[in-house]
Amino acid sequence: MNSFVTPFFADVMLWLMYIVIAVAVVVTAYSVWHGLRTTRKGDDIVNRVPAGRIGWLVILGLVACLVITFLLGSTSPIVTNGIVYSDSFWLRVTDMFIYTSIVLIAGCFVSAIISRFRS
């Protein structure tokens, strides 16, 4: 017999999470659409900084990081609350998001330290 009891507000929290993710996706899509619509070809360099090239490098770096961390993700089954999860795709996706988050947070700290001591 399964003695797992769901928390009282689990359904409310799940729906709230779905709504927040949907809003984030819509805002991101609008931001990209608005940015592409208002950007002109001559706006690539701002204050002698190649903003266009930096933007493309950030996007390509994020995609490369996601692909590499997906490929490095573990496929070994895990047991949570007595349930065995063994779907290798979702195990890799979970590891991908965890590892990418760690890499991005470490990158933020390193860039903050470098920019602090740069003259």
CSV table of C-alpha atoms in Angstrom, one decimal, residues 7-117:
chain,number,residue,atom,x,y,z
A,7,PRO,CA,0.6,18.2,0.5
A,8,PHE,CA,-2.5,20.3,0.9
A,9,PHE,CA,-1.5,23.1,-1.5
A,10,ALA,CA,0.4,21.0,-4.0
A,11,ASP,CA,-2.1,21.5,-6.8
A,12,VAL,CA,-2.3,25.2,-6.2
A,13,MET,CA,1.5,25.5,-6.3
A,14,LEU,CA,1.8,23.5,-9.4
A,15,TRP,CA,-0.8,25.6,-11.3
A,16,LEU,CA,0.9,28.8,-10.0
A,17,MET,CA,4.2,27.5,-11.3
A,18,TYR,CA,2.7,26.7,-14.7
A,19,ILE,CA,1.2,30.2,-14.9
A,20,VAL,CA,4.5,31.9,-14.0
A,21,ILE,CA,6.4,29.8,-16.6
A,22,ALA,CA,3.8,30.7,-19.3
A,23,VAL,CA,4.1,34.4,-18.4
A,24,ALA,CA,7.9,34.2,-18.5
A,25,VAL,CA,7.8,32.5,-22.0
A,26,VAL,CA,5.4,35.1,-23.3
A,27,VAL,CA,7.4,38.0,-22.0
A,28,THR,CA,10.6,36.5,-23.4
A,29,ALA,CA,9.1,36.0,-26.8
A,30,TYR,CA,7.7,39.5,-26.8
A,31,SER,CA,11.1,40.9,-25.8
A,32,VAL,CA,12.9,39.1,-28.6
A,33,TRP,CA,10.3,40.2,-31.1
A,34,HIS,CA,10.4,43.8,-30.0
A,35,GLY,CA,14.2,43.8,-29.9
A,36,LEU,CA,14.4,42.4,-33.5
A,37,ARG,CA,11.8,44.8,-34.7
A,38,THR,CA,13.4,47.9,-33.3
A,39,THR,CA,17.1,47.1,-33.8
A,40,ARG,CA,18.6,48.7,-36.8
A,41,LYS,CA,21.6,47.4,-38.7
A,42,GLY,CA,23.8,50.4,-37.6
A,43,ASP,CA,23.2,49.7,-33.9
A,44,ASP,CA,25.6,46.9,-33.7
A,45,ILE,CA,28.3,49.0,-32.0
A,46,VAL,CA,27.3,51.0,-28.9
A,47,ASN,CA,30.0,53.2,-27.3
A,48,ARG,CA,32.7,51.4,-29.2
A,49,VAL,CA,31.5,48.1,-27.7
A,50,PRO,CA,30.4,45.4,-30.3
A,51,ALA,CA,27.0,44.8,-28.6
A,52,GLY,CA,25.7,42.7,-31.5
A,53,ARG,CA,28.7,40.3,-31.5
A,54,ILE,CA,28.5,40.0,-27.7
A,55,GLY,CA,24.8,39.2,-27.9
A,56,TRP,CA,25.3,36.4,-30.5
A,57,LEU,CA,28.3,35.0,-28.4
A,58,VAL,CA,26.1,34.9,-25.3
A,59,ILE,CA,23.3,33.1,-27.2
A,60,LEU,CA,25.7,30.6,-28.8
A,61,GLY,CA,27.5,30.1,-25.5
A,62,LEU,CA,24.2,29.3,-23.7
A,63,VAL,CA,23.2,26.8,-26.4
A,64,ALA,CA,26.6,25.2,-26.3
A,65,CYS,CA,26.5,25.0,-22.5
A,66,LEU,CA,23.0,23.4,-22.7
A,67,VAL,CA,24.1,20.8,-25.3
A,68,ILE,CA,27.3,19.9,-23.4
A,69,THR,CA,25.6,19.6,-20.0
A,70,PHE,CA,22.9,17.5,-21.6
A,71,LEU,CA,25.5,15.1,-23.1
A,72,LEU,CA,27.3,14.9,-19.7
A,73,GLY,CA,24.1,14.2,-17.8
A,74,SER,CA,23.7,11.0,-15.9
A,75,THR,CA,21.2,8.3,-17.0
A,76,SER,CA,21.4,6.2,-13.9
A,77,PRO,CA,17.9,5.7,-12.3
A,78,ILE,CA,17.1,7.5,-9.0
A,79,VAL,CA,14.7,6.7,-6.3
A,80,THR,CA,12.6,9.6,-4.8
A,81,ASN,CA,9.8,9.0,-2.3
A,82,GLY,CA,10.0,5.3,-3.1
A,83,ILE,CA,9.4,5.8,-6.8
A,84,VAL,CA,12.1,4.8,-9.3
A,85,TYR,CA,12.7,7.3,-12.1
A,86,SER,CA,14.5,5.7,-15.0
A,87,ASP,CA,13.6,7.7,-18.1
A,88,SER,CA,17.1,8.6,-19.4
A,89,PHE,CA,15.9,11.6,-21.4
A,90,TRP,CA,14.3,13.4,-18.4
A,91,LEU,CA,17.2,12.4,-16.2
A,92,ARG,CA,19.6,14.1,-18.6
A,93,VAL,CA,17.4,17.2,-18.9
A,94,THR,CA,17.3,17.5,-15.2
A,95,ASP,CA,21.1,17.3,-15.0
A,96,MET,CA,21.4,19.7,-17.9
A,97,PHE,CA,19.4,22.4,-16.0
A,98,ILE,CA,21.3,21.8,-12.8
A,99,TYR,CA,24.7,21.9,-14.3
A,100,THR,CA,23.9,24.9,-16.6
A,101,SER,CA,22.7,26.8,-13.6
A,102,ILE,CA,25.9,26.1,-11.7
A,103,VAL,CA,28.0,27.2,-14.7
A,104,LEU,CA,26.0,30.4,-15.2
A,105,ILE,CA,26.2,31.3,-11.5
A,106,ALA,CA,29.9,30.6,-11.4
A,107,GLY,CA,30.3,32.7,-14.6
A,108,CYS,CA,28.5,35.6,-12.9
A,109,PHE,CA,30.8,35.5,-9.9
A,110,VAL,CA,33.9,35.3,-12.1
A,111,SER,CA,32.8,38.2,-14.3
A,112,ALA,CA,31.9,40.3,-11.3
A,113,ILE,CA,35.3,39.7,-9.7
A,114,ILE,CA,37.1,40.4,-13.0
A,115,SER,CA,35.2,43.6,-13.7
A,116,ARG,CA,35.8,44.8,-10.1
A,117,PHE,CA,39.6,44.6,-10.4
